[in-house]
Amino acid sequence: MQEDDTFVTACVDQLLKHGKLENVKFRTTGGHTLSAQAYWLEDQAWVVLIVKNITNAKQFADYITEFGARKDALLDMIAHNLSGPLNLTNNLLNLVDQVNQTAQYKVIDNHTRLIRENTQHCIEIINSFLREEHLASPGVYVESKRFDVVEKVNVVIERMKPFNEDKTILVHTDVAPLYISSDDVKFFQVVHNLVSNAVKFTPAEGTVAVDIHDSETTVVITVVDNGVGIPEHLQRHIFERNTPAGRPGLKGEKSIGMGLYIVRKLTELMHGEVTFTSREHAGSTFAITLPKIKPDA
């Protein structure tokens, strides 16, 4: 602390002048950050010194500041680079609808409906980010809304089938409807990512099955495929951000290594849990368990 002699002298002067010194922070030669408070008991010629090690708190505060800046930059990028094109696509689809009402265009009608639904879903995700997660608070807002799990899963499957007619995609459930109170947008993202991932690594004539199980307090959604599976040496990495476990799909689909990371994060935000089992060349099973009611609801 030799280079801080001037600072220490100033602190002592302030203590003698005002009788107290509060919230003084300094770093040790070992790299720790300390916070000190001092009180001069003039009548007894004593100084009471309270020193706290705030290294972890300081590192956390620095991390939050850096993370917040990176988050805001990312959200601004999403807003400017995606919102405009997606809204334009939605408007163009409305124009197509105006000239596409005759019977011979029923197939195109169905496809444009799927495009519109997907586009609208993307817009909802972006709006959700901009409305809640762009705030300065350290937490991420999770909406609590009552919705039918079976209906949401069926929407995911309906959107997948037209583009994967060489595979069988099924939904199994003993209960319908099945309502829970959670964030329906985040739930949709989780199920969509899991089913999309399963389809991507399942060959032609393969099967992807989504099972929905009900219990007294939770609901379990299991996505099972008989695809190529996950090599054992990659399994410990699959939930990591920008994971090295990211692989192109069987049809060459690109991977940015974020899908399962997002699944885990969103599931945890909804107070749930995600687990998996997999064997190479034998397929994978992913299961998410969610409470029917938010714990803090």
Short mmCIF file of C-alpha atoms in Angstrom, two decimals:
data_model
loop_
_atom_site.label_atom_id
_atom_site.label_comp_id
_atom_site.label_asym_id
_atom_site.label_seq_id
_atom_site.Cartn_x
_atom_site.Cartn_y
_atom_site.Cartn_z
CA MET A 1 0.00 0.00 0.00
CA GLN A 2 3.03 2.31 -0.29
CA GLU A 3 1.61 4.08 -3.33
CA ASP A 4 -1.53 4.86 -1.32
CA ASP A 5 0.24 6.78 1.47
CA THR A 6 -1.35 10.07 0.39
CA PHE A 7 -4.81 8.50 0.36
CA VAL A 8 -4.30 6.97 3.81
CA THR A 9 -3.04 10.27 5.22
CA ALA A 10 -6.15 12.05 3.90
CA CYS A 11 -8.38 9.42 5.52
CA VAL A 12 -6.64 9.86 8.88
CA ASP A 13 -7.06 13.63 8.65
CA GLN A 14 -10.78 13.19 7.94
CA LEU A 15 -11.12 10.83 10.91
CA LEU A 16 -9.47 13.31 13.26
CA LYS A 17 -11.57 16.19 11.92
CA HIS A 18 -15.01 14.54 11.83
CA GLY A 19 -14.59 11.72 14.33
CA LYS A 20 -15.61 9.05 11.84
CA LEU A 21 -14.69 7.56 8.49
CA GLU A 22 -17.22 5.49 6.56
CA ASN A 23 -17.27 3.29 3.47
CA VAL A 24 -13.64 3.66 2.47
CA LYS A 25 -12.61 1.08 -0.12
CA PHE A 26 -9.06 0.04 -0.95
CA ARG A 27 -7.18 -2.86 -2.50
CA THR A 28 -4.44 -4.90 -0.85
CA THR A 29 -1.24 -6.02 -2.52
CA GLY A 30 -2.82 -9.48 -2.68
CA GLY A 31 -5.62 -8.20 -4.90
CA HIS A 32 -8.41 -8.18 -2.31
CA THR A 33 -10.90 -5.31 -2.03
CA LEU A 34 -11.60 -4.16 1.53
CA SER A 35 -14.14 -1.75 3.01
CA ALA A 36 -13.25 0.13 6.18
CA GLN A 37 -15.14 2.15 8.76
CA ALA A 38 -13.39 3.99 11.60
CA TYR A 39 -14.69 5.85 14.65
CA TRP A 40 -12.53 8.01 16.94
CA LEU A 41 -13.53 7.89 20.58
CA GLU A 42 -11.85 11.15 21.57
CA ASP A 43 -12.65 10.94 25.29
CA GLN A 44 -10.90 7.57 25.52
CA ALA A 45 -8.27 8.19 22.83
CA TRP A 46 -9.39 5.03 21.03
CA VAL A 47 -10.08 4.31 17.39
CA VAL A 48 -12.59 1.60 16.52
CA LEU A 49 -11.83 0.11 13.10
CA ILE A 50 -14.20 -2.21 11.21
CA VAL A 51 -12.81 -3.86 8.08
CA LYS A 52 -14.80 -6.06 5.70
CA ASN A 53 -13.52 -8.16 2.81
CA ILE A 54 -15.82 -7.19 -0.08
CA THR A 55 -13.79 -8.79 -2.87
CA ASN A 56 -16.59 -11.12 -4.00
CA ALA A 57 -19.21 -8.37 -3.82
CA LYS A 58 -17.00 -6.01 -5.85
CA GLN A 59 -16.33 -8.67 -8.49
CA PHE A 60 -20.05 -9.41 -8.69
CA ALA A 61 -20.91 -5.72 -9.07
CA ASP A 62 -18.32 -5.37 -11.85
CA TYR A 63 -19.73 -8.47 -13.55
CA ILE A 64 -23.29 -7.12 -13.37
CA THR A 65 -22.15 -3.82 -14.91
CA GLU A 66 -20.32 -5.57 -17.75
CA PHE A 67 -23.09 -8.10 -18.31
CA GLY A 68 -25.72 -5.37 -18.36
CA ALA A 69 -23.84 -3.45 -21.03
CA ARG A 70 -23.42 -6.57 -23.16
CA LYS A 71 -27.07 -7.50 -22.68
CA ASP A 72 -28.30 -4.05 -23.71
CA ALA A 73 -26.11 -4.12 -26.82
CA LEU A 74 -27.49 -7.53 -27.77
CA LEU A 75 -31.08 -6.46 -27.24
CA ASP A 76 -30.54 -3.33 -29.33
CA MET A 77 -29.15 -5.53 -32.10
CA ILE A 78 -32.20 -7.79 -31.92
CA ALA A 79 -34.57 -4.83 -31.98
CA HIS A 80 -32.96 -3.10 -34.98
CA ASN A 81 -31.95 -6.13 -37.06
CA LEU A 82 -34.93 -8.43 -36.54
CA SER A 83 -38.03 -6.46 -35.60
CA GLY A 84 -38.18 -4.50 -38.87
CA PRO A 85 -37.80 -7.47 -41.25
CA LEU A 86 -40.24 -9.60 -39.27
CA ASN A 87 -42.90 -6.90 -39.23
CA LEU A 88 -42.38 -6.34 -42.96
CA THR A 89 -42.83 -10.08 -43.57
CA ASN A 90 -46.06 -9.99 -41.60
CA ASN A 91 -47.37 -7.08 -43.69
CA LEU A 92 -46.45 -8.83 -46.95
CA LEU A 93 -48.32 -11.94 -45.84
CA ASN A 94 -51.41 -9.81 -45.22
CA LEU A 95 -51.17 -8.54 -48.82
CA VAL A 96 -50.84 -12.12 -50.11
CA ASP A 97 -54.01 -13.03 -48.23
CA GLN A 98 -55.97 -10.32 -50.01
CA VAL A 99 -55.37 -11.96 -53.43
CA ASN A 100 -55.28 -15.57 -52.29
CA GLN A 101 -58.83 -16.47 -51.29
CA THR A 102 -59.83 -18.86 -54.10
CA ALA A 103 -60.16 -22.59 -53.49
CA GLN A 104 -57.13 -23.67 -55.57
CA TYR A 105 -54.82 -21.85 -53.19
CA LYS A 106 -55.80 -23.77 -50.06
CA VAL A 107 -52.37 -25.38 -49.70
CA ILE A 108 -50.64 -22.03 -50.05
CA ASP A 109 -53.12 -20.60 -47.55
CA ASN A 110 -52.02 -23.19 -45.01
CA HIS A 111 -48.34 -22.50 -45.58
CA THR A 112 -48.76 -18.74 -45.32
CA ARG A 113 -50.70 -19.28 -42.10
CA LEU A 114 -47.77 -21.24 -40.68
CA ILE A 115 -45.35 -18.53 -41.80
CA ARG A 116 -47.50 -15.87 -40.17
CA GLU A 117 -47.73 -17.79 -36.91
CA ASN A 118 -43.97 -18.31 -36.83
CA THR A 119 -43.35 -14.66 -37.65
CA GLN A 120 -45.77 -13.51 -34.98
CA HIS A 121 -44.11 -15.79 -32.45
CA CYS A 122 -40.71 -14.26 -33.24
CA ILE A 123 -42.15 -10.79 -32.79
CA GLU A 124 -43.65 -11.81 -29.44
CA ILE A 125 -40.26 -13.09 -28.26
CA ILE A 126 -38.56 -9.84 -29.27
CA ASN A 127 -41.28 -7.73 -27.67
CA SER A 128 -40.95 -9.79 -24.50
CA PHE A 129 -37.20 -9.06 -24.41
CA LEU A 130 -37.69 -5.37 -25.08
CA ARG A 131 -40.55 -4.99 -22.61
CA GLU A 132 -39.09 -6.81 -19.63
CA GLU A 133 -35.49 -7.97 -20.04
CA HIS A 134 -34.20 -4.62 -21.29
CA LEU A 135 -34.82 -3.21 -17.82
CA ALA A 136 -31.84 -2.50 -15.58
CA SER A 137 -32.91 -5.04 -12.96
CA PRO A 138 -30.55 -7.99 -12.46
CA GLY A 139 -33.38 -10.52 -12.74
CA VAL A 140 -35.31 -11.72 -15.79
CA TYR A 141 -39.06 -11.30 -15.64
CA VAL A 142 -41.13 -14.48 -15.94
CA GLU A 143 -44.80 -13.98 -16.70
CA SER A 144 -47.38 -16.11 -14.94
CA LYS A 145 -50.21 -16.98 -17.30
CA ARG A 146 -52.63 -19.90 -17.29
CA PHE A 147 -52.36 -21.90 -20.52
CA ASP A 148 -52.98 -25.38 -21.92
CA VAL A 149 -49.71 -27.34 -22.19
CA VAL A 150 -51.19 -29.85 -24.66
CA GLU A 151 -52.38 -27.09 -26.98
CA LYS A 152 -48.95 -25.41 -27.00
CA VAL A 153 -47.18 -28.70 -27.73
CA ASN A 154 -49.60 -29.48 -30.55
CA VAL A 155 -48.91 -26.07 -32.12
CA VAL A 156 -45.18 -26.85 -32.12
CA ILE A 157 -45.78 -30.23 -33.75
CA GLU A 158 -48.18 -28.76 -36.33
CA ARG A 159 -45.54 -26.27 -37.43
CA MET A 160 -42.85 -28.96 -37.69
CA LYS A 161 -44.75 -31.56 -39.70
CA PRO A 162 -45.04 -29.81 -43.11
CA PHE A 163 -41.25 -29.46 -43.30
CA ASN A 164 -40.46 -32.97 -42.00
CA GLU A 165 -42.85 -35.24 -43.88
CA ASP A 166 -40.17 -37.97 -44.06
CA LYS A 167 -40.35 -38.41 -40.27
CA THR A 168 -43.10 -39.39 -37.83
CA ILE A 169 -43.76 -36.76 -35.15
CA LEU A 170 -46.24 -37.76 -32.45
CA VAL A 171 -47.81 -36.41 -29.27
CA HIS A 172 -48.87 -38.78 -26.47
CA THR A 173 -50.92 -37.63 -23.50
CA ASP A 174 -53.53 -39.07 -21.17
CA VAL A 175 -54.84 -35.65 -20.14
CA ALA A 176 -56.23 -32.87 -22.32
CA PRO A 177 -56.51 -30.03 -21.69
CA LEU A 178 -53.75 -29.70 -19.08
CA TYR A 179 -53.38 -26.23 -17.59
CA ILE A 180 -50.41 -24.74 -15.76
CA SER A 181 -49.56 -21.20 -14.66
CA SER A 182 -46.22 -20.17 -16.13
CA ASP A 183 -44.67 -18.17 -18.96
CA ASP A 184 -46.28 -19.43 -22.17
CA VAL A 185 -43.78 -17.72 -24.51
CA LYS A 186 -40.79 -19.22 -22.71
CA PHE A 187 -42.54 -22.60 -22.53
CA PHE A 188 -43.11 -22.52 -26.29
CA GLN A 189 -39.44 -21.69 -26.88
CA VAL A 190 -38.30 -24.62 -24.73
CA VAL A 191 -40.56 -27.18 -26.41
CA HIS A 192 -39.81 -25.82 -29.87
CA ASN A 193 -36.04 -26.02 -29.27
CA LEU A 194 -36.24 -29.59 -27.97
CA VAL A 195 -38.48 -30.87 -30.78
CA SER A 196 -36.49 -28.99 -33.43
CA ASN A 197 -33.27 -30.49 -32.07
CA ALA A 198 -34.75 -34.00 -32.06
CA VAL A 199 -35.98 -33.64 -35.64
CA LYS A 200 -32.62 -32.28 -36.78
CA PHE A 201 -30.78 -35.40 -35.61
CA THR A 202 -33.39 -38.00 -36.59
CA PRO A 203 -33.00 -39.63 -40.03
CA ALA A 204 -35.74 -40.16 -42.60
CA GLU A 205 -38.34 -42.73 -41.48
CA GLY A 206 -37.36 -42.00 -37.88
CA THR A 207 -39.71 -41.04 -35.06
CA VAL A 208 -39.91 -38.13 -32.63
CA ALA A 209 -42.44 -38.55 -29.82
CA VAL A 210 -43.53 -35.94 -27.28
CA ASP A 211 -45.05 -37.43 -24.12
CA ILE A 212 -46.98 -35.24 -21.67
CA HIS A 213 -47.36 -36.59 -18.13
CA ASP A 214 -49.47 -35.08 -15.37
CA SER A 215 -48.93 -35.29 -11.61
CA GLU A 216 -50.49 -33.48 -8.66
CA THR A 217 -48.05 -30.55 -8.64
CA THR A 218 -45.96 -30.86 -11.82
CA VAL A 219 -46.14 -31.58 -15.52
CA VAL A 220 -43.41 -33.48 -17.38
CA ILE A 221 -42.83 -33.08 -21.11
CA THR A 222 -40.55 -35.74 -22.58
CA VAL A 223 -39.12 -35.55 -26.11
CA VAL A 224 -37.89 -38.92 -27.37
CA ASP A 225 -36.19 -39.63 -30.70
CA ASN A 226 -34.50 -42.63 -32.30
CA GLY A 227 -31.89 -40.51 -34.05
CA VAL A 228 -28.11 -40.49 -34.00
CA GLY A 229 -27.79 -39.75 -30.28
CA ILE A 230 -25.11 -37.70 -28.53
CA PRO A 231 -21.53 -39.04 -28.27
CA GLU A 232 -20.59 -39.67 -24.65
CA HIS A 233 -17.63 -37.27 -24.69
CA LEU A 234 -19.94 -34.39 -25.70
CA GLN A 235 -22.75 -35.03 -23.23
CA ARG A 236 -21.24 -33.04 -20.36
CA HIS A 237 -21.07 -29.95 -22.62
CA ILE A 238 -24.53 -29.89 -24.19
CA PHE A 239 -26.05 -27.25 -21.88
CA GLU A 240 -23.07 -24.90 -22.13
CA ARG A 241 -23.26 -21.59 -23.92
CA ASN A 242 -21.52 -21.74 -27.34
CA THR A 243 -20.96 -25.39 -26.56
CA PRO A 244 -18.38 -27.48 -28.44
CA ALA A 245 -21.14 -30.12 -28.56
CA GLY A 246 -22.91 -28.11 -31.29
CA ARG A 247 -23.08 -30.17 -34.50
CA PRO A 248 -24.67 -29.68 -37.92
CA GLY A 249 -27.93 -31.58 -38.44
CA LEU A 250 -28.31 -34.62 -40.67
CA LYS A 251 -29.38 -32.35 -43.54
CA GLY A 252 -26.54 -29.91 -42.94
CA GLU A 253 -28.50 -27.55 -40.68
CA LYS A 254 -26.12 -25.10 -39.03
CA SER A 255 -25.70 -24.98 -35.26
CA ILE A 256 -24.64 -21.98 -33.17
CA GLY A 257 -24.40 -24.06 -29.99
CA MET A 258 -27.11 -22.15 -28.11
CA GLY A 259 -30.32 -24.22 -28.39
CA LEU A 260 -29.95 -26.47 -25.35
CA TYR A 261 -28.29 -23.70 -23.33
CA ILE A 262 -31.45 -21.64 -23.88
CA VAL A 263 -33.61 -24.65 -22.96
CA ARG A 264 -31.85 -25.03 -19.62
CA LYS A 265 -31.88 -21.31 -18.79
CA LEU A 266 -35.56 -20.80 -19.66
CA THR A 267 -36.57 -23.97 -17.80
CA GLU A 268 -34.73 -22.78 -14.69
CA LEU A 269 -36.39 -19.37 -14.98
CA MET A 270 -39.75 -21.15 -14.89
CA HIS A 271 -38.60 -22.96 -11.71
CA GLY A 272 -38.29 -26.21 -13.63
CA GLU A 273 -35.67 -28.84 -14.35
CA VAL A 274 -34.34 -30.39 -17.56
CA THR A 275 -32.70 -33.82 -17.72
CA PHE A 276 -31.59 -36.10 -20.54
CA THR A 277 -30.29 -39.52 -21.46
CA SER A 278 -28.65 -40.39 -24.76
CA ARG A 279 -26.72 -43.16 -26.44
CA GLU A 280 -24.87 -42.74 -29.70
CA HIS A 281 -26.70 -44.33 -32.67
CA ALA A 282 -29.70 -45.08 -30.42
CA GLY A 283 -31.37 -41.70 -29.89
CA SER A 284 -31.96 -39.23 -27.07
CA THR A 285 -34.58 -38.46 -24.44
CA PHE A 286 -35.00 -34.97 -22.96
CA ALA A 287 -37.45 -34.26 -20.13
CA ILE A 288 -38.54 -30.95 -18.63
CA THR A 289 -40.39 -30.88 -15.32
CA LEU A 290 -42.36 -27.74 -14.51
CA PRO A 291 -44.49 -26.77 -11.51
CA LYS A 292 -48.15 -26.27 -12.30
CA ILE A 293 -48.11 -23.04 -10.30
CA LYS A 294 -45.20 -20.62 -9.93
CA PRO A 295 -43.69 -21.08 -6.44
CA ASP A 296 -43.99 -17.36 -5.69
CA ALA A 297 -47.49 -17.07 -7.17
#
